[in-house]
Coordinates of C-alpha atoms in Angstrom, one line a residue:
M9 CA -62.0 12.4 -31.5
Y10 CA -60.9 9.0 -30.3
L11 CA -59.8 8.0 -33.9
Q12 CA -57.9 11.2 -34.3
I13 CA -56.0 10.6 -31.1
I14 CA -55.3 7.0 -32.1
S15 CA -53.9 8.1 -35.4
L16 CA -51.6 10.7 -33.8
L17 CA -50.3 8.2 -31.3
S18 CA -49.8 5.6 -34.0
F19 CA -47.7 8.2 -35.9
L20 CA -45.6 9.0 -32.9
T21 CA -44.9 5.3 -32.3
V22 CA -44.1 4.3 -35.8
A23 CA -42.1 7.4 -36.4
S24 CA -39.7 6.4 -33.6
G25 CA -38.5 3.5 -35.6
V26 CA -37.5 1.8 -32.4
Q27 CA -39.6 -1.4 -32.5
E28 CA -42.7 -2.7 -34.1
P29 CA -46.0 -1.2 -32.8
L30 CA -47.5 -2.9 -29.8
Y31 CA -51.1 -2.5 -30.7
Y32 CA -53.4 -5.5 -30.3
N33 CA -56.7 -6.3 -31.8
E34 CA -57.5 -9.0 -29.3
H35 CA -56.8 -9.1 -25.6
S36 CA -55.6 -12.7 -25.9
S37 CA -52.5 -11.5 -27.9
S38 CA -51.0 -9.7 -24.9
Y39 CA -49.0 -11.2 -22.1
Q40 CA -51.1 -12.5 -19.2
F41 CA -49.5 -12.2 -15.8
K42 CA -49.6 -15.4 -13.7
W43 CA -50.6 -13.7 -10.5
P44 CA -52.0 -10.3 -9.5
I45 CA -49.5 -7.6 -8.7
R46 CA -50.1 -5.4 -5.7
K47 CA -47.0 -5.6 -3.6
V48 CA -43.7 -4.4 -5.0
A49 CA -40.1 -4.4 -3.8
I50 CA -37.6 -1.8 -5.2
V51 CA -33.9 -2.5 -4.9
G52 CA -32.1 0.9 -4.6
A53 CA -33.0 4.4 -3.5
G54 CA -31.2 6.4 -6.3
A55 CA -33.1 8.5 -8.8
G56 CA -34.5 5.5 -10.6
G57 CA -35.8 3.7 -7.5
L58 CA -37.3 6.9 -6.0
V59 CA -39.1 7.8 -9.2
A60 CA -40.4 4.2 -9.4
Y61 CA -41.7 4.5 -5.9
R62 CA -43.6 7.7 -6.8
E63 CA -45.2 6.1 -9.9
L64 CA -46.1 2.8 -8.2
T65 CA -47.6 4.4 -5.1
Q66 CA -49.6 6.8 -7.2
L67 CA -51.1 3.8 -9.0
G68 CA -52.1 2.2 -5.7
F69 CA -49.4 -0.4 -5.2
E70 CA -47.9 -1.2 -1.8
V71 CA -44.2 -0.5 -2.2
R72 CA -41.0 -1.1 -0.2
I73 CA -37.6 0.4 -1.0
F74 CA -34.4 -1.4 0.1
E75 CA -31.2 0.6 0.0
R76 CA -27.8 -0.7 1.1
D77 CA -26.4 2.8 1.8
S78 CA -27.4 4.9 4.9
V79 CA -29.1 7.6 2.8
S80 CA -30.9 8.0 -0.5
G81 CA -29.1 9.4 -3.6
G82 CA -27.5 6.4 -5.2
N83 CA -24.2 7.4 -6.9
W84 CA -24.7 11.0 -5.8
H85 CA -24.1 10.2 -2.2
Y86 CA -20.5 11.3 -2.1
T87 CA -18.1 10.8 0.8
D88 CA -14.3 10.9 1.0
E89 CA -14.5 7.2 2.0
T90 CA -13.2 5.0 -0.7
P91 CA -14.5 1.5 -1.6
L92 CA -12.6 -1.7 -1.0
H93 CA -9.7 -2.4 -3.4
S94 CA -10.9 -3.7 -6.8
P95 CA -9.7 -7.3 -7.5
V96 CA -7.4 -7.9 -10.5
P97 CA -8.4 -9.7 -12.6
N98 CA -12.2 -9.6 -12.3
L99 CA -14.1 -11.9 -10.0
D100 CA -17.0 -14.0 -11.5
I101 CA -20.0 -11.8 -12.2
S102 CA -22.0 -13.5 -9.5
E103 CA -19.7 -11.9 -6.8
A104 CA -18.2 -8.9 -8.7
D105 CA -20.2 -6.4 -6.7
F106 CA -20.4 -8.4 -3.4
R107 CA -20.4 -12.0 -2.4
P108 CA -23.9 -12.6 -1.0
H109 CA -23.7 -13.4 2.8
L110 CA -26.6 -15.5 3.7
P111 CA -27.6 -16.9 7.2
P112 CA -26.8 -20.6 8.0
D113 CA -29.1 -23.2 6.3
D114 CA -32.2 -24.2 8.2
I115 CA -32.2 -21.1 10.4
Q116 CA -35.5 -19.4 11.0
L117 CA -35.6 -15.7 10.2
P118 CA -35.1 -13.1 11.6
Y119 CA -31.6 -14.1 12.7
E120 CA -28.6 -12.2 14.1
Q121 CA -24.9 -13.0 14.4
I122 CA -22.7 -11.0 16.8
F123 CA -19.0 -10.5 16.1
D124 CA -16.7 -9.3 19.0
D125 CA -13.0 -8.6 19.4
L126 CA -12.4 -8.0 15.7
E127 CA -9.6 -5.8 14.4
P128 CA -11.0 -2.3 13.7
K129 CA -9.8 -2.6 10.2
V130 CA -11.9 -5.8 9.7
V131 CA -15.0 -4.0 11.0
E132 CA -14.3 -1.1 8.6
E133 CA -13.9 -3.5 5.7
L134 CA -17.2 -5.2 6.6
R135 CA -19.0 -1.9 6.7
K136 CA -17.5 -0.8 3.4
D137 CA -18.5 -4.0 1.7
H138 CA -22.0 -3.6 2.9
R139 CA -22.4 0.1 2.0
A140 CA -20.2 0.2 -1.1
P141 CA -19.0 3.9 -1.2
T142 CA -20.0 5.4 -4.6
P143 CA -17.6 5.9 -7.5
I144 CA -17.7 9.7 -7.8
W145 CA -14.9 12.1 -7.0
S146 CA -14.7 15.3 -5.1
S147 CA -14.8 17.8 -8.1
L148 CA -17.3 15.9 -10.2
T149 CA -20.0 18.1 -11.6
S150 CA -23.1 17.8 -13.8
T151 CA -25.7 20.0 -15.5
G152 CA -29.1 20.2 -13.8
P153 CA -30.7 16.7 -13.9
K154 CA -34.2 17.0 -12.6
V155 CA -37.4 15.0 -12.0
S156 CA -41.0 16.3 -12.1
P157 CA -42.5 18.1 -10.3
L158 CA -39.4 19.4 -8.5
P159 CA -37.8 22.4 -10.2
W160 CA -34.4 23.7 -9.2
P161 CA -34.4 27.1 -7.5
D162 CA -33.6 30.0 -9.8
Y163 CA -30.3 30.8 -8.1
I164 CA -28.8 27.4 -8.7
P165 CA -25.8 27.6 -11.2
L166 CA -25.9 25.8 -14.5
T167 CA -23.0 23.5 -13.5
L168 CA -23.9 21.6 -10.3
T169 CA -21.6 19.9 -7.8
H170 CA -22.3 16.4 -6.4
N171 CA -23.5 18.1 -3.2
H172 CA -26.2 20.0 -5.1
I173 CA -27.4 16.8 -6.8
Q174 CA -27.3 14.7 -3.6
R175 CA -29.4 17.2 -1.7
Y176 CA -31.8 17.4 -4.7
V177 CA -32.3 13.6 -4.7
R178 CA -32.8 13.6 -1.0
T179 CA -35.3 16.4 -1.2
F180 CA -37.3 14.3 -3.8
A181 CA -37.2 11.4 -1.3
S182 CA -38.5 13.6 1.5
L183 CA -41.2 14.9 -0.8
H184 CA -42.5 11.4 -1.0
G185 CA -41.8 10.5 2.7
V186 CA -39.1 7.9 2.1
N187 CA -35.9 9.7 3.0
S188 CA -33.6 8.0 5.5
N189 CA -34.7 10.3 8.3
D190 CA -38.4 10.1 7.6
G191 CA -39.0 7.0 9.7
S192 CA -41.1 5.5 6.9
L193 CA -42.1 1.9 7.1
N194 CA -41.9 1.9 3.3
A195 CA -38.1 2.5 3.1
S196 CA -35.4 0.4 4.7
Y197 CA -31.9 1.9 4.6
N198 CA -28.6 0.2 5.5
T199 CA -30.3 -2.8 4.1
R200 CA -28.7 -5.0 1.4
V201 CA -30.7 -7.4 -0.7
E202 CA -28.9 -10.7 -0.5
R203 CA -31.2 -13.0 -2.4
V204 CA -34.5 -12.8 -4.4
D205 CA -36.3 -16.1 -4.9
K206 CA -39.5 -17.3 -6.5
R207 CA -42.2 -18.1 -4.1
Y208 CA -44.4 -21.1 -4.7
N209 CA -47.8 -22.2 -3.4
T210 CA -48.7 -25.6 -2.1
E211 CA -49.5 -26.8 -5.7
G212 CA -46.0 -25.9 -6.8
E213 CA -47.1 -22.8 -8.7
A214 CA -45.1 -19.6 -8.7
V215 CA -47.0 -16.8 -7.0
G216 CA -44.4 -14.1 -6.3
W217 CA -41.1 -13.3 -4.8
T218 CA -39.4 -13.7 -1.4
V219 CA -36.6 -11.1 -0.6
T220 CA -33.9 -12.0 1.9
L221 CA -32.3 -8.9 3.5
R222 CA -29.2 -8.1 5.5
Q223 CA -28.2 -5.3 7.8
F224 CA -24.7 -4.5 9.1
I225 CA -24.7 -2.8 12.5
Q226 CA -21.4 -1.6 14.0
T227 CA -21.7 -1.8 17.7
K228 CA -18.2 -0.7 18.7
E229 CA -14.9 0.0 17.0
S230 CA -14.1 -3.7 17.2
S231 CA -17.5 -5.3 17.1
C232 CA -20.6 -5.6 14.9
K233 CA -23.6 -7.6 14.3
I234 CA -25.4 -8.8 11.2
R235 CA -29.1 -9.2 11.0
W236 CA -31.0 -11.1 8.3
W237 CA -34.8 -11.2 7.7
A238 CA -37.3 -11.8 5.0
E239 CA -40.3 -9.5 4.6
A240 CA -42.7 -12.2 5.5
S241 CA -41.0 -12.5 8.9
R242 CA -41.7 -8.9 9.7
G243 CA -45.4 -9.1 9.1
Y244 CA -45.5 -6.0 7.0
L245 CA -45.9 -7.2 3.4
R246 CA -46.2 -11.0 3.0
D247 CA -43.5 -11.3 0.3
F248 CA -43.8 -9.5 -3.0
D249 CA -45.6 -9.8 -6.3
A250 CA -43.0 -7.9 -8.3
V251 CA -39.5 -6.5 -8.0
V252 CA -38.0 -3.3 -9.5
L253 CA -34.2 -3.5 -10.1
A254 CA -32.9 0.0 -9.6
S255 CA -29.5 -1.0 -8.1
G256 CA -27.5 0.9 -10.7
R257 CA -24.9 -0.1 -13.2
F258 CA -21.7 1.3 -11.5
N259 CA -21.2 -1.2 -8.7
A260 CA -18.8 -3.9 -10.1
P261 CA -15.5 -2.4 -11.3
N262 CA -14.0 -3.9 -14.5
A263 CA -10.3 -4.8 -14.3
P264 CA -9.1 -6.1 -17.7
D265 CA -7.1 -9.2 -17.7
I266 CA -4.0 -7.6 -19.2
P267 CA -1.0 -10.0 -19.0
G268 CA 1.2 -9.2 -16.0
L269 CA -1.2 -6.7 -14.4
A270 CA -2.3 -9.1 -11.6
Q271 CA 1.4 -9.4 -10.5
W272 CA 1.8 -5.6 -10.3
D273 CA -1.4 -5.4 -8.3
E274 CA -0.3 -8.2 -6.0
L275 CA 2.9 -6.4 -5.1
Y276 CA 1.6 -2.8 -5.1
P277 CA -2.2 -2.9 -4.5
Q278 CA -2.2 0.6 -3.1
H279 CA -0.7 1.9 -6.4
V280 CA -3.0 0.1 -8.8
T281 CA -6.5 1.4 -8.3
H282 CA -9.8 1.5 -10.1
S283 CA -11.3 4.9 -11.0
R284 CA -14.1 4.3 -8.5
E285 CA -11.4 4.7 -5.7
Y286 CA -10.4 8.1 -7.0
R287 CA -11.3 11.1 -4.9
H288 CA -8.8 14.0 -5.1
Q289 CA -6.1 15.2 -7.5
N290 CA -3.8 16.0 -4.6
E291 CA -3.2 12.3 -4.1
F292 CA -1.0 12.4 -7.2
V293 CA 1.3 15.4 -6.6
N294 CA 4.6 15.1 -8.5
Q295 CA 3.8 11.5 -9.5
T296 CA 4.0 9.9 -12.9
V297 CA 0.6 8.3 -13.6
L298 CA -0.8 6.0 -16.2
V299 CA -4.6 6.2 -16.7
I300 CA -6.1 3.3 -18.7
G301 CA -9.3 4.0 -20.5
G302 CA -10.6 6.6 -22.9
S303 CA -14.2 7.2 -21.8
V304 CA -15.7 9.6 -19.3
S305 CA -13.8 8.8 -16.1
G306 CA -10.5 8.2 -17.8
T307 CA -10.4 11.4 -19.7
E308 CA -11.8 13.6 -16.9
I309 CA -9.4 12.1 -14.3
A310 CA -6.5 12.5 -16.6
E311 CA -7.5 16.1 -17.2
E312 CA -7.8 16.9 -13.5
I313 CA -4.6 15.3 -12.2
S314 CA -2.5 16.7 -15.0
S315 CA -2.3 20.0 -13.1
T316 CA -0.7 18.3 -10.0
A317 CA 1.0 15.2 -11.3
N318 CA 4.5 15.2 -12.7
K319 CA 3.4 13.5 -15.9
V320 CA 0.2 11.8 -17.1
F321 CA -0.2 9.1 -19.8
L322 CA -3.6 8.1 -21.1
S323 CA -3.8 4.6 -22.7
I324 CA -6.7 4.1 -25.0
R325 CA -7.8 1.1 -27.2
S326 CA -7.8 1.5 -31.0
N327 CA -11.3 1.4 -32.3
N328 CA -12.2 1.7 -36.0
D329 CA -15.9 1.2 -35.5
D330 CA -18.2 4.1 -36.2
S331 CA -20.6 3.2 -33.4
L332 CA -22.2 5.5 -31.0
V333 CA -19.7 4.4 -28.3
S334 CA -16.8 5.5 -30.6
E335 CA -18.4 8.9 -31.2
V336 CA -18.9 9.5 -27.5
R337 CA -15.3 8.5 -26.8
K338 CA -14.1 11.0 -29.5
M339 CA -16.0 13.7 -27.7
H340 CA -14.4 12.9 -24.4
L341 CA -10.9 12.6 -25.8
S342 CA -11.3 16.1 -27.3
R343 CA -11.1 17.7 -23.8
V344 CA -7.8 16.0 -22.8
P345 CA -5.2 18.7 -22.3
K346 CA -2.0 18.8 -24.4
N347 CA 0.3 17.9 -21.4
V348 CA -1.4 14.5 -21.2
S349 CA 0.3 12.0 -23.5
I350 CA -2.2 9.7 -25.2
V351 CA -0.7 6.3 -26.0
P352 CA -2.0 3.0 -27.5
E353 CA -3.5 0.2 -25.5
I354 CA -1.3 -2.0 -23.4
R355 CA 0.0 -5.4 -24.6
S356 CA 1.5 -6.5 -21.3
F357 CA 3.0 -5.5 -18.0
H358 CA 6.5 -7.1 -17.8
E359 CA 7.1 -9.0 -14.6
L360 CA 8.1 -6.7 -11.8
P361 CA 11.5 -7.4 -10.3
R362 CA 11.2 -8.6 -6.7
L363 CA 14.1 -6.6 -5.3
A364 CA 15.1 -6.3 -1.7
N365 CA 14.5 -2.8 -0.2
N366 CA 12.5 -1.8 -3.2
D367 CA 9.8 0.1 -1.3
D368 CA 11.3 3.5 -2.2
L369 CA 11.2 2.7 -5.9
G370 CA 7.8 1.1 -5.9
M371 CA 6.6 0.2 -9.5
R372 CA 9.0 2.6 -11.2
P373 CA 11.4 -0.1 -12.4
G374 CA 8.5 -2.0 -14.0
V375 CA 8.2 -2.0 -17.8
I376 CA 4.9 -1.6 -19.7
E377 CA 4.7 -2.8 -23.3
L378 CA 2.2 -1.0 -25.6
A379 CA 0.4 -2.6 -28.6
N380 CA 2.8 -0.9 -31.0
G381 CA 5.9 -2.3 -29.2
T382 CA 6.8 0.9 -27.4
L383 CA 8.2 0.3 -23.8
L384 CA 7.3 2.7 -21.0
Q385 CA 8.8 2.8 -17.5
G386 CA 8.9 5.0 -14.4
F387 CA 5.2 4.9 -13.2
D388 CA 4.3 5.7 -9.6
R389 CA 0.5 5.0 -10.0
I390 CA -1.9 3.3 -12.3
I391 CA -5.6 4.1 -12.5
L392 CA -7.9 1.6 -14.2
A393 CA -10.6 3.8 -15.7
T394 CA -11.9 0.7 -17.5
G395 CA -15.6 0.9 -16.6
F396 CA -18.0 -1.3 -14.8
R397 CA -19.7 -4.6 -15.3
Y398 CA -23.4 -5.3 -14.9
T399 CA -24.1 -7.4 -11.8
L400 CA -27.1 -8.7 -9.8
P401 CA -25.5 -10.7 -7.0
F402 CA -28.9 -11.4 -5.4
F403 CA -30.1 -13.1 -8.6
P404 CA -27.6 -15.9 -9.2
Q405 CA -30.4 -18.0 -10.8
Y406 CA -30.5 -15.6 -13.7
Q407 CA -26.7 -15.4 -14.3
N408 CA -24.6 -17.7 -16.5
S409 CA -21.0 -16.8 -16.8
S410 CA -20.3 -20.1 -18.6
L411 CA -21.9 -18.7 -21.8
R412 CA -19.6 -17.0 -24.2
V413 CA -20.3 -13.5 -25.5
N414 CA -22.9 -14.5 -28.1
E415 CA -24.2 -17.8 -26.8
T416 CA -27.7 -18.3 -25.5
I417 CA -29.5 -21.2 -23.7
P418 CA -30.8 -23.7 -26.2
V419 CA -34.6 -23.3 -26.8
G420 CA -36.5 -26.1 -25.1
S421 CA -33.8 -26.8 -22.5
G422 CA -36.2 -25.9 -19.7
Q423 CA -33.6 -23.3 -18.4
P424 CA -34.3 -19.6 -18.5
Q425 CA -32.3 -17.3 -20.7
P426 CA -30.0 -15.4 -18.3
L427 CA -30.0 -11.7 -17.6
L428 CA -26.2 -11.6 -17.2
T429 CA -23.3 -13.5 -18.8
D430 CA -20.0 -11.7 -18.8
G431 CA -21.2 -8.5 -17.3
T432 CA -20.7 -6.3 -20.4
H433 CA -24.4 -6.0 -21.0
I434 CA -27.8 -7.0 -19.6
R435 CA -30.0 -9.2 -21.9
S436 CA -33.3 -11.0 -22.1
L437 CA -35.2 -7.8 -21.5
H438 CA -38.1 -6.3 -23.4
M439 CA -37.4 -2.6 -24.0
D440 CA -34.7 -3.0 -21.4
L441 CA -37.5 -2.8 -18.8
F442 CA -39.1 -6.3 -18.4
Y443 CA -37.4 -9.7 -18.0
I444 CA -39.0 -11.6 -20.8
E445 CA -38.9 -14.9 -18.9
E446 CA -40.7 -13.3 -16.0
P447 CA -42.1 -9.8 -16.5
T448 CA -42.8 -9.2 -12.8
L449 CA -39.1 -8.3 -12.8
G450 CA -38.7 -4.7 -14.0
S451 CA -35.4 -2.8 -14.4
I452 CA -34.7 0.9 -14.5
N453 CA -31.6 2.9 -15.7
F454 CA -29.5 0.0 -17.0
N455 CA -29.0 1.7 -20.3
L456 CA -25.9 3.6 -21.3
G457 CA -26.0 7.0 -23.0
I458 CA -29.2 8.2 -21.4
E459 CA -30.3 11.2 -19.4
T460 CA -30.7 9.2 -16.2
F461 CA -33.2 11.3 -14.3
L462 CA -35.4 12.0 -17.4
Y463 CA -35.4 8.5 -18.7
S464 CA -36.2 7.0 -15.3
E465 CA -39.5 8.9 -15.3
F466 CA -40.6 7.2 -18.6
S467 CA -39.3 3.8 -17.5
A468 CA -41.1 4.0 -14.2
V469 CA -44.4 5.0 -15.7
V470 CA -44.2 2.1 -18.2
I471 CA -43.5 -0.4 -15.4
G472 CA -46.3 1.0 -13.3
K473 CA -48.9 1.1 -16.1
V474 CA -48.1 -2.4 -17.3
W475 CA -48.4 -3.9 -13.8
A476 CA -51.6 -1.9 -13.1
D477 CA -53.1 -3.4 -16.3
E478 CA -53.3 0.0 -17.9
A479 CA -50.9 -1.0 -20.7
K480 CA -50.3 -4.4 -22.3
L481 CA -47.1 -6.3 -23.1
P482 CA -47.0 -8.5 -26.2
S483 CA -47.0 -12.2 -25.8
T484 CA -43.8 -13.9 -24.6
Q485 CA -43.2 -15.2 -28.1
H486 CA -43.5 -11.8 -29.6
M487 CA -41.3 -10.2 -26.9
W488 CA -38.6 -12.7 -27.8
H489 CA -39.1 -11.9 -31.5
L490 CA -38.6 -8.2 -30.9
H491 CA -35.5 -9.0 -28.7
W492 CA -33.8 -11.1 -31.4
K493 CA -34.7 -8.5 -34.0
R494 CA -33.1 -5.8 -31.9
L495 CA -30.0 -7.9 -31.4
K496 CA -29.8 -8.4 -35.2
D497 CA -30.2 -4.6 -35.7
A498 CA -27.4 -4.0 -33.2
G499 CA -25.0 -6.0 -35.4
G500 CA -25.9 -9.4 -34.1
K501 CA -23.6 -9.2 -31.1
Y502 CA -24.3 -8.9 -27.4
G503 CA -22.3 -6.1 -25.7
R504 CA -22.3 -2.4 -24.9
N505 CA -23.9 -1.4 -28.2
L506 CA -27.0 -3.4 -27.3
V507 CA -27.7 -1.3 -24.1
T508 CA -26.4 2.0 -25.4
L509 CA -29.1 4.5 -26.5
G510 CA -27.6 8.0 -26.9
K511 CA -29.5 11.2 -27.4
E512 CA -31.3 10.3 -30.7
K513 CA -32.3 6.7 -29.7
Q514 CA -33.5 8.0 -26.3
A515 CA -35.7 10.5 -27.9
E516 CA -37.1 7.8 -30.3
M517 CA -37.8 5.5 -27.4
I518 CA -39.6 8.2 -25.4
R519 CA -41.8 8.9 -28.4
Y520 CA -42.5 5.2 -28.7
I521 CA -43.4 4.9 -25.0
V522 CA -45.7 7.9 -25.1
G523 CA -47.6 6.5 -28.2
W524 CA -47.9 3.0 -26.8
L525 CA -49.0 4.1 -23.3
N526 CA -51.5 6.6 -24.5
H527 CA -53.0 4.2 -27.0
D528 CA -53.5 1.6 -24.3
A529 CA -54.8 4.3 -21.8
L530 CA -57.6 5.0 -24.2
R531 CA -58.4 1.3 -24.4
Y532 CA -57.9 0.2 -20.8
G533 CA -58.1 3.4 -18.8
G534 CA -55.6 5.4 -16.9
R535 CA -54.0 8.8 -17.4
L536 CA -52.2 10.0 -20.5
V537 CA -48.5 10.9 -20.7
C538 CA -46.9 13.8 -22.4
L539 CA -43.6 13.9 -24.2
Y540 CA -42.2 16.4 -21.7
F541 CA -43.4 14.1 -18.9
C542 CA -46.5 15.0 -17.2
Y543 CA -49.9 13.4 -16.8
C544 CA -52.8 15.1 -18.6
H545 CA -56.3 14.7 -19.9
F546 CA -57.5 14.7 -23.5
G547 CA -56.5 18.2 -24.2
C548 CA -52.8 17.6 -23.7

């Protein structure tokens, strides 16, 4: 019976074609963690973070969730409040989401600073910077994402509003006792992770992680206080053995450095906005609007505002590549209505004239030159639907923006390979889940082209089982071998293609995960996992 199951699981794994099998003949061929893992910090209380909490607590770990927003839900916590204006051009990746605000040096934590007599606008901006309103708009819908074992009621429509999904995620959080109103010691809301550092013992050996945290508390319209602490200072969990990164991939807006755009933004920042600031189509009544970007947000926003705006132009880059990214873009462009004019990418924004009493005209006198030489004029608004960059501001030690797109740290330099470089992708991960340099860092939902809720379940169970010693990672050397092989298979270039799965690759990866985890469960103990995601016994 055992051999039959092993044969079946091996078939599932090899058939996926995703990576080489991870089966070991000797225990010594697997990665050996440097310290035991019992206490885990999770950054983010969206779907990925909450599912990770469920899996890890079921496996007996002590777990804490830290969420910068006031409630659970991640991107699905919609409000009409818009985030701060996106900088043009981009800031360095280390501060693209937020600039970490740490307490003064040599201060013993916990520590508070009180700020009085501020302008109400300054207090509002401080609160927005801390919370980061999410990048979804009022009419955005989706089709029934779900996590087990929480089915949707029968009366729920096929197409769901953001309110449906937000309430669903919060219900899942309440089911596990970590919603914002549950009073759980295991979840800390309105809490931003400012810094995560290695913790060392007296012999200089790394033994875990220290997490420095920050809360923003508005006391009056014109005053606030900021509180910092580290978990050790609260006496609850003396630091952490591992960290799950579930902070999402839609936090740092991408503003392309198109010649002249920065000057337009400097003069009319209220008229040059990123798609994350978009909320309602009525903001564009009778206006001429240029939307830049041909992916999901660009095409859907162009479609929506076309019914209220005077005229909408959609600028897209030429792309002759037959990659999955191109195929997805073609699908989105197919829904753009005929009254939206699709134009080529932009070569430059000509310098805006600085005319006296020009407020009534705004940007309309400005000239935009397209890649084919066409000149356009007369725009009231510009929406940058140009996507987001990966960012982990609390991990500056694993970011290196000085590396060019395909550069790596020289082997033997003593420096770790970074997780982030230019923000177009996240790298140095095994299966996009474990940081190869230090596998006590796990990540969830950093892939593109995935069913987020579904894939988070398989990702979370992998992380939990590996850290619980119910599944084995290959050696560090072999993880790097697989990483470089995967990069080669992706065309030899770092970028979006590396982190994009899509429907077929997602299905292959899930089959691979199931085969690997169940093979190791039979060797090392633990429950089996089914392809449709449930735990089961031998008869599954």
